[in-house]
Short mmCIF file of C-alpha atoms in Angstrom, two decimals:
data_model
loop_
_atom_site.label_atom_id
_atom_site.label_comp_id
_atom_site.label_asym_id
_atom_site.label_seq_id
_atom_site.Cartn_x
_atom_site.Cartn_y
_atom_site.Cartn_z
CA MET A 1117 41.69 21.96 22.55
CA ARG A 1118 39.71 24.13 19.95
CA PRO A 1119 36.87 26.50 20.73
CA ILE A 1120 33.54 24.69 19.66
CA LEU A 1121 32.27 28.20 18.42
CA ASP A 1122 34.31 30.97 17.26
CA VAL A 1123 32.63 34.23 16.41
CA GLN A 1124 34.32 37.04 14.74
CA GLY A 1125 32.96 40.51 14.00
CA LEU A 1126 29.36 39.43 13.73
CA THR A 1127 27.24 42.56 12.56
CA LYS A 1128 23.57 42.62 11.78
CA ARG A 1129 21.87 45.87 10.76
CA TYR A 1130 18.15 46.63 10.22
CA GLY A 1131 18.23 49.21 7.65
CA ALA A 1132 19.93 52.16 9.30
CA ARG A 1133 19.58 50.77 12.84
CA LEU A 1134 21.95 48.44 14.37
CA GLY A 1135 20.74 45.08 15.41
CA CYS A 1136 24.18 43.84 16.88
CA GLY A 1137 27.52 45.21 15.85
CA ASP A 1138 31.10 43.71 15.84
CA VAL A 1139 30.50 40.88 18.24
CA SER A 1140 33.32 38.49 18.67
CA PHE A 1141 33.79 35.63 21.33
CA ASP A 1142 34.85 32.09 21.59
CA LEU A 1143 32.84 29.27 23.31
CA TRP A 1144 34.96 26.26 24.53
CA PRO A 1145 33.50 22.79 24.87
CA GLY A 1146 31.43 22.32 28.00
CA GLU A 1147 31.25 26.11 28.58
CA VAL A 1148 28.04 28.01 29.17
CA MET A 1149 28.04 31.64 27.90
CA GLY A 1150 25.36 34.03 29.25
CA ILE A 1151 24.30 37.17 27.09
CA VAL A 1152 22.47 39.65 29.20
CA GLY A 1153 21.12 43.13 28.29
CA GLU A 1154 17.92 45.12 28.36
CA SER A 1155 15.20 44.66 25.80
CA GLY A 1156 16.42 45.90 22.32
CA SER A 1157 19.96 45.52 23.31
CA GLY A 1158 20.55 43.18 20.40
CA LYS A 1159 20.81 39.91 22.37
CA SER A 1160 18.24 37.99 20.50
CA THR A 1161 19.38 39.24 17.00
CA LEU A 1162 22.84 37.86 17.98
CA LEU A 1163 21.36 34.48 18.95
CA SER A 1164 19.37 34.28 15.69
CA CYS A 1165 22.47 35.15 13.79
CA LEU A 1166 24.57 32.53 15.60
CA ALA A 1167 21.76 29.75 15.03
CA GLY A 1168 21.46 30.67 11.47
CA HIS A 1169 17.88 31.99 11.58
CA LEU A 1170 19.08 35.33 10.55
CA ALA A 1171 21.70 36.22 7.78
CA PRO A 1172 24.22 38.74 9.42
CA ASP A 1173 25.75 41.37 7.30
CA ALA A 1174 29.25 40.71 8.21
CA GLY A 1175 31.28 38.48 10.26
CA ARG A 1176 32.07 34.63 10.63
CA VAL A 1177 30.65 32.00 13.01
CA ILE A 1178 33.03 29.08 12.91
CA PHE A 1179 31.67 25.86 14.40
CA ASP A 1180 33.84 22.73 15.27
CA THR A 1181 31.98 20.22 13.33
CA ARG A 1182 32.33 16.65 14.24
CA ALA A 1183 33.27 15.35 10.81
CA GLU A 1184 35.16 18.17 9.24
CA GLY A 1185 36.63 20.28 11.98
CA PRO A 1186 35.96 24.10 12.02
CA ARG A 1187 33.73 25.38 9.48
CA ASP A 1188 31.95 28.78 8.79
CA VAL A 1189 28.34 28.22 9.42
CA LEU A 1190 27.29 31.12 7.37
CA THR A 1191 28.80 29.81 4.09
CA MET A 1192 27.48 26.52 4.57
CA SER A 1193 24.70 25.13 2.23
CA GLU A 1194 21.18 25.27 3.70
CA PRO A 1195 21.01 21.29 3.77
CA GLU A 1196 24.22 21.18 5.77
CA ARG A 1197 22.89 23.96 8.21
CA ARG A 1198 19.76 22.15 8.54
CA MET A 1199 21.45 18.85 9.37
CA LEU A 1200 23.42 20.68 12.02
CA GLY A 1201 20.23 22.05 13.29
CA ARG A 1202 18.91 18.62 13.81
CA THR A 1203 21.84 16.83 15.01
CA ASP A 1204 24.67 18.86 16.86
CA TRP A 1205 22.69 22.05 17.50
CA ALA A 1206 19.53 22.63 19.57
CA PHE A 1207 17.49 25.85 19.87
CA VAL A 1208 15.13 26.33 22.98
CA HIS A 1209 12.60 29.11 22.38
CA GLN A 1210 11.48 31.49 24.88
CA ASN A 1211 7.89 30.50 24.15
CA PRO A 1212 7.48 26.67 23.93
CA ARG A 1213 4.81 27.03 21.51
CA ASP A 1214 7.38 28.35 19.00
CA GLY A 1215 9.52 25.13 19.55
CA LEU A 1216 6.89 22.52 19.88
CA ARG A 1217 4.22 21.12 17.63
CA LEU A 1218 1.17 21.56 19.58
CA GLY A 1219 -1.04 19.24 17.56
CA ILE A 1220 1.23 16.22 18.05
CA SER A 1221 1.63 14.23 21.18
CA ALA A 1222 4.63 14.59 23.68
CA GLY A 1223 6.14 11.40 22.33
CA GLY A 1224 5.81 12.66 18.65
CA ASN A 1225 7.42 15.84 19.61
CA VAL A 1226 10.46 14.19 21.20
CA GLY A 1227 10.66 11.56 18.39
CA GLU A 1228 10.64 14.17 15.55
CA ARG A 1229 14.30 14.81 15.60
CA LEU A 1230 15.07 11.02 15.85
CA MET A 1231 12.87 10.57 12.78
CA ALA A 1232 14.38 13.49 11.07
CA VAL A 1233 17.77 11.87 11.20
CA GLY A 1234 16.54 8.45 10.00
CA ALA A 1235 15.18 6.51 12.83
CA ARG A 1236 12.59 4.09 11.44
CA HIS A 1237 11.84 1.74 14.38
CA TYR A 1238 8.67 2.81 16.25
CA GLY A 1239 9.54 0.73 19.46
CA ARG A 1240 12.99 2.24 19.84
CA ILE A 1241 11.69 5.83 19.12
CA ARG A 1242 9.11 5.45 21.80
CA ALA A 1243 11.48 3.83 24.35
CA GLU A 1244 13.84 6.79 23.71
CA ALA A 1245 11.04 9.40 24.02
CA THR A 1246 9.82 7.67 27.34
CA ASP A 1247 13.42 7.79 28.58
CA TRP A 1248 13.71 11.45 27.90
CA LEU A 1249 10.34 12.41 29.29
CA GLY A 1250 11.57 10.81 32.57
CA ARG A 1251 14.83 12.71 32.44
CA VAL A 1252 12.90 16.21 32.19
CA GLU A 1253 10.56 14.98 35.00
CA ILE A 1254 7.32 14.39 32.92
CA ALA A 1255 5.49 11.43 33.92
CA ALA A 1256 5.62 8.45 31.37
CA ASP A 1257 1.81 8.10 31.10
CA ARG A 1258 1.65 11.62 29.68
CA ILE A 1259 3.61 10.48 26.50
CA ASP A 1260 0.45 10.51 24.43
CA ASP A 1261 -0.94 13.69 25.61
CA ARG A 1262 -0.73 16.92 23.51
CA PRO A 1263 1.46 19.77 24.70
CA ARG A 1264 -1.67 21.83 24.83
CA ALA A 1265 -2.69 19.88 28.02
CA PHE A 1266 0.66 20.60 29.63
CA SER A 1267 1.45 23.43 32.06
CA GLY A 1268 3.76 26.14 30.94
CA GLY A 1269 6.61 24.59 32.78
CA MET A 1270 6.06 21.19 31.46
CA GLN A 1271 5.82 22.67 27.86
CA GLN A 1272 9.25 24.06 28.38
CA ARG A 1273 10.71 20.99 29.92
CA LEU A 1274 9.31 18.97 26.94
CA GLN A 1275 10.86 21.51 24.51
CA ILE A 1276 14.29 20.85 26.28
CA ALA A 1277 13.80 17.01 25.89
CA ARG A 1278 12.77 17.34 22.29
CA ASN A 1279 15.99 19.42 21.59
CA LEU A 1280 18.39 17.21 23.60
CA VAL A 1281 17.33 13.80 22.34
CA THR A 1282 19.77 13.70 19.47
CA GLY A 1283 22.61 14.52 21.91
CA PRO A 1284 23.53 17.91 20.54
CA ARG A 1285 26.79 19.55 21.41
CA LEU A 1286 25.72 23.22 21.26
CA VAL A 1287 22.59 24.47 22.59
CA PHE A 1288 21.14 27.99 22.06
CA MET A 1289 18.55 29.21 24.58
CA ASP A 1290 16.37 32.15 24.31
CA GLU A 1291 15.08 33.13 27.68
CA PRO A 1292 14.59 29.55 28.64
CA THR A 1293 12.62 30.63 32.00
CA GLY A 1294 10.73 33.58 30.54
CA GLY A 1295 7.09 33.66 31.49
CA LEU A 1296 7.31 31.00 34.16
CA ASP A 1297 6.74 31.53 37.87
CA VAL A 1298 9.67 31.67 40.15
CA SER A 1299 9.24 28.18 41.69
CA VAL A 1300 8.88 26.57 38.29
CA GLN A 1301 11.91 28.55 37.09
CA ALA A 1302 13.88 27.23 39.94
CA ARG A 1303 13.13 23.74 39.03
CA LEU A 1304 13.74 24.16 35.43
CA LEU A 1305 17.04 25.81 35.97
CA ASP A 1306 17.86 22.94 38.39
CA LEU A 1307 17.07 20.54 35.61
CA LEU A 1308 19.06 22.51 32.92
CA ARG A 1309 22.14 22.84 35.23
CA GLY A 1310 22.12 19.02 35.72
CA LEU A 1311 21.60 18.24 32.10
CA VAL A 1312 24.28 20.62 30.98
CA ARG A 1313 26.76 19.15 33.38
CA GLU A 1314 25.93 15.50 32.77
CA MET A 1315 25.90 15.76 28.84
CA GLY A 1316 28.85 18.22 28.79
CA LEU A 1317 26.85 20.66 26.74
CA SER A 1318 28.12 24.02 25.48
CA ALA A 1319 25.47 26.47 25.48
CA VAL A 1320 24.75 30.15 24.68
CA ILE A 1321 22.07 31.47 26.92
CA VAL A 1322 20.19 34.71 26.17
CA THR A 1323 18.34 36.39 29.13
CA HIS A 1324 17.59 39.38 30.93
CA ASP A 1325 17.23 37.60 34.24
CA LEU A 1326 20.71 37.82 36.14
CA ALA A 1327 19.60 34.97 38.48
CA VAL A 1328 19.61 32.57 35.35
CA VAL A 1329 23.08 33.44 34.39
CA ARG A 1330 24.36 33.47 37.98
CA LEU A 1331 23.30 29.70 38.21
CA LEU A 1332 23.96 28.62 34.67
CA ALA A 1333 26.66 30.65 33.06
CA ASP A 1334 30.48 30.30 33.46
CA ARG A 1335 31.09 33.56 31.40
CA LEU A 1336 29.00 36.51 30.72
CA MET A 1337 28.60 39.03 27.94
CA VAL A 1338 26.73 42.30 28.70
CA MET A 1339 25.22 43.98 25.81
CA GLN A 1340 23.76 47.57 25.21
CA GLY A 1341 22.51 49.16 22.09
CA GLY A 1342 23.80 46.29 19.93
CA ARG A 1343 27.30 46.39 21.28
CA VAL A 1344 29.18 44.36 23.82
CA VAL A 1345 30.05 46.65 26.73
CA GLU A 1346 31.61 44.17 29.24
CA THR A 1347 32.69 40.49 29.25
CA GLY A 1348 34.23 38.21 31.81
CA LEU A 1349 33.60 35.39 34.29
CA THR A 1350 30.04 35.36 35.67
CA ASP A 1351 30.89 36.06 39.13
CA GLN A 1352 33.52 38.72 38.28
CA VAL A 1353 31.01 40.71 36.10
CA LEU A 1354 28.26 40.42 38.77
CA ASP A 1355 30.33 41.05 41.67
CA ASP A 1356 32.54 43.70 40.51
CA PRO A 1357 30.86 45.35 37.35
CA GLN A 1358 33.31 47.86 35.59
CA ASP A 1359 31.07 49.16 32.87
CA ALA A 1360 28.51 51.85 33.94
CA TYR A 1361 25.66 50.09 32.32
CA THR A 1362 26.62 46.81 33.96
CA GLN A 1363 26.63 48.52 37.27
CA LEU A 1364 23.29 49.84 36.65
CA LEU A 1365 21.90 46.38 35.52
CA VAL A 1366 23.42 44.65 38.60
CA SER A 1367 22.07 47.27 40.99
CA SER A 1368 18.54 47.31 39.54
CA VAL A 1369 18.00 43.79 40.69
CA LEU A 1370 15.76 43.56 43.72
CA GLN A 1371 17.30 41.96 46.76
CA VAL A 1372 14.70 40.18 48.82
CA MET B 1368 -19.99 14.57 -33.18
CA THR B 1369 -17.56 17.28 -32.16
CA ASP B 1370 -19.32 20.46 -31.34
CA ALA B 1371 -17.77 23.05 -33.63
CA ALA B 1372 -17.85 25.78 -31.13
CA TYR B 1373 -15.21 24.11 -29.23
CA ASN B 1374 -11.53 23.54 -29.81
CA PHE B 1375 -10.53 19.86 -29.72
CA ALA B 1376 -10.84 18.72 -26.16
CA TYR B 1377 -12.14 22.17 -24.94
CA LEU B 1378 -8.77 23.91 -24.13
CA ASP B 1379 -7.09 26.12 -26.49
CA GLU B 1380 -3.75 25.03 -28.04
CA GLN B 1381 -1.59 27.42 -26.08
CA THR B 1382 -3.10 26.11 -22.77
CA LYS B 1383 -2.48 22.50 -23.90
CA ARG B 1384 1.03 23.33 -24.66
CA MET B 1385 1.51 24.95 -21.31
CA ILE B 1386 -0.02 21.81 -19.48
CA ARG B 1387 2.03 19.47 -21.68
CA ARG B 1388 5.28 21.33 -20.56
CA ALA B 1389 4.28 20.86 -16.90
CA ILE B 1390 3.48 17.16 -17.49
CA LEU B 1391 6.82 16.58 -19.20
CA LYS B 1392 8.57 18.36 -16.33
CA GLY B 1393 6.64 16.21 -13.94
CA VAL B 1394 7.56 12.95 -15.75
CA ALA B 1395 11.29 14.21 -15.79
CA ILE B 1396 11.34 14.70 -11.99
CA PRO B 1397 9.06 11.94 -10.62
CA GLY B 1398 6.96 13.00 -7.67
CA TYR B 1399 7.88 16.73 -7.94
CA GLN B 1400 4.83 19.04 -7.90
CA VAL B 1401 5.16 21.27 -10.94
CA PRO B 1402 3.08 24.45 -10.88
CA PHE B 1403 1.08 25.27 -13.78
CA ALA B 1404 -1.55 27.93 -14.79
CA SER B 1405 -4.65 25.98 -14.04
CA ARG B 1406 -7.65 27.27 -15.98
CA GLU B 1407 -11.23 27.84 -15.17
CA MET B 1408 -13.30 24.86 -16.20
CA PRO B 1409 -16.98 24.36 -16.65
CA MET B 1410 -17.23 22.38 -13.35
CA PRO B 1411 -16.65 23.32 -9.76
CA TYR B 1412 -13.50 22.90 -8.00
CA GLY B 1413 -13.29 19.42 -6.31
CA TRP B 1414 -15.08 17.89 -9.38
CA GLY B 1415 -11.85 17.15 -11.08
CA THR B 1416 -10.81 20.26 -12.87
CA GLY B 1417 -7.18 19.41 -12.67
CA GLY B 1418 -7.64 15.87 -13.92
CA VAL B 1419 -9.87 17.27 -16.86
CA GLN B 1420 -7.16 19.63 -17.91
CA VAL B 1421 -4.45 16.98 -17.80
CA THR B 1422 -6.67 14.57 -19.76
CA ALA B 1423 -7.58 17.28 -22.32
CA ALA B 1424 -3.75 17.89 -22.86
CA CYS B 1425 -3.15 14.30 -23.43
CA LEU B 1426 -6.13 13.31 -25.70
CA THR B 1427 -5.64 12.65 -29.40
CA PRO B 1428 -8.64 11.85 -31.79
CA ALA B 1429 -7.54 8.29 -31.81
CA ASP B 1430 -7.74 7.80 -27.98
CA THR B 1431 -10.20 5.73 -26.03
CA LEU B 1432 -11.26 7.34 -22.79
CA LYS B 1433 -12.43 5.71 -19.59
CA VAL B 1434 -13.56 7.74 -16.63
CA ILE B 1435 -13.69 6.29 -13.05
CA ASP B 1436 -15.20 7.74 -9.98
CA GLN B 1437 -14.60 5.78 -6.69
CA GLY B 1438 -14.12 2.66 -8.93
CA ALA B 1439 -17.52 3.16 -10.76
CA ASP B 1440 -18.14 4.10 -14.21
CA ASP B 1441 -21.65 4.99 -13.82
CA THR B 1442 -21.67 7.71 -11.04
CA THR B 1443 -22.24 11.37 -11.58
CA ASN B 1444 -18.59 12.67 -11.87
CA ALA B 1445 -17.60 9.82 -14.17
CA VAL B 1446 -20.68 10.26 -16.36
CA SER B 1447 -20.43 13.91 -16.70
CA ILE B 1448 -16.61 14.09 -17.40
CA ARG B 1449 -17.02 11.18 -19.97
CA ARG B 1450 -19.82 13.06 -21.68
CA PHE B 1451 -17.92 16.36 -21.54
CA PHE B 1452 -15.02 14.72 -23.62
CA GLN B 1453 -17.32 12.91 -25.96
CA ARG B 1454 -18.81 16.19 -26.77
CA THR B 1455 -15.68 18.46 -26.95
CA ALA B 1456 -13.17 15.91 -28.23
CA GLY B 1457 -15.40 13.30 -29.94
CA VAL B 1458 -13.36 10.52 -28.63
CA ALA B 1459 -14.50 7.02 -28.20
CA ALA B 1460 -15.45 6.07 -24.57
CA THR B 1461 -15.18 2.69 -22.96
CA GLU B 1462 -15.84 1.20 -19.58
CA ARG B 1463 -13.30 -1.65 -19.90
CA THR B 1464 -10.09 -0.89 -18.48
CA ALA B 1465 -8.22 -2.92 -20.89
CA GLU B 1466 -9.54 -1.11 -23.93
CA ALA B 1467 -8.84 2.36 -22.68
CA SER B 1468 -5.82 4.36 -23.82
CA VAL B 1469 -6.45 7.22 -21.41
CA ILE B 1470 -8.10 6.57 -18.01
CA GLN B 1471 -9.13 9.54 -15.84
CA THR B 1472 -9.83 8.39 -12.22
CA ARG B 1473 -10.95 9.63 -8.92
CA HIS B 1474 -9.82 7.75 -5.73
CA ARG B 1475 -9.21 4.37 -7.26
CA ILE B 1476 -6.61 2.42 -9.48
CA PRO B 1477 -8.42 -0.05 -11.71
CA GLU B 1478 -8.08 -3.80 -10.53
CA THR B 1479 -7.13 -4.85 -13.97
CA PRO B 1480 -3.38 -4.42 -14.44
CA LEU B 1481 -2.42 -1.55 -16.57
CA THR B 1482 -0.16 -1.98 -19.66
CA GLU B 1483 2.54 -0.04 -21.31
CA GLY B 1484 1.18 2.80 -23.41
CA GLN B 1485 -1.91 3.56 -21.06
CA ILE B 1486 -2.17 6.90 -19.29
CA LEU B 1487 -3.90 7.08 -16.00
CA VAL B 1488 -4.90 10.53 -14.90
CA TYR B 1489 -5.64 11.20 -11.24
CA GLN B 1490 -8.02 13.92 -9.84
CA VAL B 1491 -6.11 15.24 -6.85
CA PRO B 1492 -7.68 17.50 -4.26
CA ILE B 1493 -4.63 18.24 -2.10
CA PRO B 1494 -1.32 17.61 -3.76
CA GLU B 1495 0.79 18.47 -0.80
CA PRO B 1496 1.46 15.43 1.56
CA LEU B 1497 2.87 17.76 4.15
CA ARG B 1498 -0.17 20.16 4.10
CA PHE B 1499 -1.71 19.29 7.45
CA LEU B 1500 1.65 18.87 9.29
CA GLU B 1501 3.37 22.18 8.20
CA PRO B 1502 0.90 24.91 7.38
CA ARG B 1503 3.36 27.13 5.52
CA GLU B 1504 3.67 26.35 1.89
CA THR B 1505 6.93 28.12 1.56
CA GLU B 1506 8.19 25.82 4.38
CA THR B 1507 6.88 22.70 2.74
CA ARG B 1508 8.54 23.55 -0.61
CA ARG B 1509 11.85 23.96 1.31
CA MET B 1510 11.31 20.77 3.08
CA HIS B 1511 10.76 18.97 -0.39
CA ALA B 1512 13.85 20.58 -1.80
CA LEU B 1513 15.97 19.46 1.27
CA GLU B 1514 14.49 16.13 1.54
CA ASP B 1515 13.53 16.97 5.06
CA TYR B 1516 10.80 14.38 5.52
CA GLY B 1517 11.12 13.55 9.29
CA LEU B 1518 7.73 15.13 9.88
CA MET B 1519 5.89 12.58 7.59
CA HIS B 1520 7.04 9.93 9.93
CA VAL B 1521 5.79 11.85 13.03
CA LYS B 1522 2.39 11.58 11.40
CA LEU B 1523 2.63 7.75 11.14
CA TYR B 1524 4.10 7.61 14.80
CA GLU B 1525 1.03 9.58 15.87
CA ASP B 1526 -1.26 7.06 14.21
CA ILE B 1527 0.46 4.14 15.96
CA ALA B 1528 0.63 6.04 19.29
CA ARG B 1529 -3.16 6.78 19.22
CA ASN B 1530 -4.49 3.57 17.35
CA GLY B 1531 -2.02 0.94 17.73
CA ALA B 1532 -1.37 0.67 14.03
CA ILE B 1533 -1.07 2.97 11.20
CA SER B 1534 -4.64 3.97 10.59
CA THR B 1535 -3.93 6.23 7.49
CA ALA B 1536 -6.25 4.37 5.16
CA TYR B 1537 -6.13 6.59 2.06
CA ALA B 1538 -3.80 9.20 0.73
CA TYR B 1539 -1.08 7.05 2.22
CA PRO B 1540 2.27 8.87 1.59
CA VAL B 1541 4.83 7.37 -0.78
CA LYS B 1542 8.37 8.04 -1.65
CA VAL B 1543 8.81 8.17 -5.40
CA GLU B 1544 12.21 6.90 -6.73
CA GLY B 1545 13.95 7.31 -3.47
CA ARG B 1546 13.53 11.09 -3.67
CA TYR B 1547 10.25 12.92 -3.35
CA VAL B 1548 7.49 12.13 -0.86
CA MET B 1549 4.20 12.23 -2.70
CA ASP B 1550 0.49 12.12 -1.86
CA PRO B 1551 -0.90 9.52 -4.19
CA SER B 1552 -4.42 11.45 -4.19
CA PRO B 1553 -7.00 9.91 -1.94
CA VAL B 1554 -6.82 6.32 -3.28
CA PRO B 1555 -7.10 3.61 -0.56
CA LYS B 1556 -3.74 2.35 0.60
CA PHE B 1557 -4.91 -0.96 -0.95
CA ASP B 1558 -4.00 0.59 -4.17
CA ASN B 1559 -0.59 1.76 -3.23
CA PRO B 1560 1.27 -1.23 -4.51
CA LYS B 1561 -0.31 -0.68 -8.01
CA LEU B 1562 1.55 2.80 -8.20
CA GLU B 1563 4.53 0.73 -9.61
CA SER B 1564 3.03 0.28 -13.03
CA PRO B 1565 3.81 -0.03 -16.64
CA ALA B 1566 1.50 2.89 -17.52
CA ILE B 1567 2.26 6.65 -17.22
CA GLN B 1568 0.38 7.96 -14.03
CA LEU B 1569 -0.29 11.76 -13.98
CA PHE B 1570 -1.79 13.76 -11.31
CA GLY B 1571 -3.58 17.06 -11.73
CA ALA B 1572 -4.76 19.41 -9.02
CA GLY B 1573 -6.81 22.27 -10.49
CA ARG B 1574 -7.53 24.43 -7.58
CA GLU B 1575 -3.86 23.85 -6.24
CA GLN B 1576 -2.55 24.35 -9.62
CA ARG B 1577 -0.02 21.44 -9.49
CA ILE B 1578 0.62 18.56 -11.81
CA TYR B 1579 3.04 15.65 -10.80
CA ALA B 1580 3.70 12.29 -12.42
CA ILE B 1581 4.92 8.75 -11.90
CA PRO B 1582 6.72 7.43 -15.23
CA PRO B 1583 6.31 3.75 -15.94
CA TYR B 1584 8.30 1.26 -13.84
CA THR B 1585 9.18 4.00 -11.15
CA ARG B 1586 9.91 2.68 -7.68
CA VAL B 1587 7.11 3.83 -5.37
CA VAL B 1588 7.68 2.85 -1.61
CA SER B 1589 4.90 3.42 0.99
CA LEU B 1590 6.45 4.83 4.04
CA ASP B 1591 6.41 2.73 7.31
CA PHE B 1592 8.26 1.79 10.39
CA GLU B 1593 10.44 -1.28 10.66
CA ASP B 1594 8.24 -2.86 13.31
CA HIS B 1595 4.98 -1.63 11.83
CA PRO B 1596 5.39 -2.36 8.23
CA PHE B 1597 2.94 -1.04 5.52
CA GLU B 1598 -0.06 -3.15 4.85
CA ALA B 1599 -2.27 -2.95 1.84
CA SER B 1600 -5.58 -3.55 3.72
CA LYS B 1601 -9.08 -4.03 2.45
CA ALA B 1602 -12.30 -5.44 3.96
CA ASP B 1603 -11.85 -9.03 4.99
CA HIS B 1604 -14.63 -10.46 2.71
CA ALA B 1605 -15.25 -11.63 -0.76
CA CYS B 1606 -17.34 -9.65 -3.35
CA ASP B 1607 -20.93 -10.70 -2.82
CA LEU B 1608 -21.75 -10.29 -6.49
CA CYS B 1609 -18.60 -11.79 -8.38
CA GLY B 1610 -16.97 -13.71 -5.53
CA ALA B 1611 -13.60 -11.89 -6.04
CA GLU B 1612 -11.33 -12.28 -2.87
CA GLU B 1613 -8.50 -9.98 -4.03
CA SER B 1614 -10.27 -6.71 -5.12
CA TYR B 1615 -11.15 -3.65 -3.06
CA LEU B 1616 -14.69 -3.75 -1.74
CA ASP B 1617 -17.37 -1.17 -1.03
CA GLU B 1618 -19.78 -1.93 1.91
CA VAL B 1619 -23.36 -1.13 0.76
CA ILE B 1620 -26.08 -0.87 3.10
CA THR B 1621 -29.07 -2.46 1.56
CA ASP B 1622 -32.04 -1.83 4.02
CA ASP B 1623 -32.70 -0.09 7.25
CA ALA B 1624 -32.37 -3.27 9.26
CA GLY B 1625 -28.67 -3.62 9.28
CA GLY B 1626 -28.38 -5.50 6.04
CA ARG B 1627 -25.29 -4.96 4.06
CA ILE B 1628 -23.40 -6.42 1.21
CA PHE B 1629 -19.72 -6.09 0.12
CA VAL B 1630 -19.21 -5.45 -3.69
CA CYS B 1631 -16.29 -4.70 -5.87
CA SER B 1632 -15.50 -1.02 -5.93
CA ASP B 1633 -14.30 -1.43 -9.51
CA THR B 1634 -17.58 -1.98 -11.38
CA ASP B 1635 -15.73 -2.87 -14.77
CA PHE B 1636 -13.72 -5.65 -12.92
CA CYS B 1637 -16.85 -6.95 -11.30
CA ALA B 1638 -18.83 -7.03 -14.36
CA GLY B 1639 -16.08 -8.62 -16.19
CA ARG B 1640 -15.90 -11.36 -13.81
CA ARG B 1641 -19.52 -12.02 -13.67
CA ALA B 1642 -19.61 -12.06 -17.55
CA GLY B 1643 -16.75 -14.74 -17.13
CA GLY B 1644 -19.05 -16.82 -15.01
CA HIS B 1645 -17.87 -16.13 -11.44
CA ARG B 1646 -20.69 -15.90 -8.96
CA GLY B 1647 -20.60 -14.25 -5.53
CA ALA B 1648 -22.77 -15.33 -2.37
CA LEU B 1649 -25.65 -13.14 -3.33
CA ALA B 1650 -25.28 -13.00 -6.97
CA ALA B 1651 -28.64 -15.04 -7.74
CA GLU B 1652 -30.75 -12.48 -5.64
CA ASP B 1653 -31.52 -9.22 -7.18
CA VAL B 1654 -29.50 -6.84 -5.15
CA ALA B 1655 -28.54 -3.31 -5.40
#
């Protein structure tokens, strides 16, 4: 078995400041990797570099493509990278407004990726969209409503449906539960956990919420000041933190 | 007739050269929007400044010019542009499609089939077919470059989801020669099949500073879904003046009691048919 994503020495600087420095890790098929850290620790920069939204200064991101095996994403041509972004990859934004088209109905949002990879049969696109709305617990009669008319939790679930409709193998998530209240968060996490297991997705989840990684992530990477300070199995890192910063992070969560 | 104060066809020769270069590039890459340095013209934006510049760059003293506005030869826009070129270029003007060598048009393609050697110049308000789908121009250009056109079908999907059929009736997006998605200017979708033509078709957008082109006999496909195919629709009626069944019709309100008639939008086509003895349902009465 080969890792689906192999990251080596990824570095991104903003002028003299460090975005993220010398990050290396492997992600195996079906594995969920959590990246935690405080604001400004470089976790979002890292995710953007991985997903090809930002060009890193150094390092390699090797993705195991379906057709050609392991390839460095950073040296791919733009059309190839975009194709990957529409088929094998998915990116769930923190704010659903960044990931959805608000002027277009829920069905159109879900169908966009299908049409982008060549689906040209309206009936089948619509059936697929209806199916996906059901899987993320959005009623089928909301298919022609615009996302503006949806609640925050529904928008986030719609964004997930829109991303997963083409059956990606690797999902990047940036704070998928940010800005939602706790009960909605819990349902969303439940849904995500189900989908990840059912579809065998590999995922990289960036969050500052330790509860999210406790539930979803198999492995954990703790970042501070652009550097990885600790990695390990989720339970191991959270229950027995070794690094001083991780100890601080874990102990600062309120126990109710 | 030429007013000596003006260069031939109003524009200076350097400008015409610049526009011709853009036209040639447009013809070489069918459907691609070529940027050009649009000049200030003696008419407001939206009145055909792009089309006028393209026409000016194409005209020679031997040309015969026809100008169409919404199919008609006798409306303000058509009359003023025709007079502009009669004054600044001294070219012959005609209302007959078959006799014209250069035709500038707004919102219609003539019903009379065009022939090789004719040039059809369109006035284009918004050249970017993705404009209202993706607001960033940098992004739309990248989408054209990468042939990333899924969004265009999202628009058609929305049409069907909301109205049960593709309700886009004008500026219906087309794919040119299997590559670029293009906005055929606001012609009714009835005219889309006529975009595959023996004539050269040039599109000029003055405010947006873009020129694009369809060379003769280029494949032009209207976008659609397999289960909702493209349909070139028109009013289900015959022309009340000339009786034509196959031409695009305007609905004209004739009084304040709900009276209305349907007449050919292409006035030259209608007049030609009436001269040839065709009569519509209301032709005997004095309408209009």
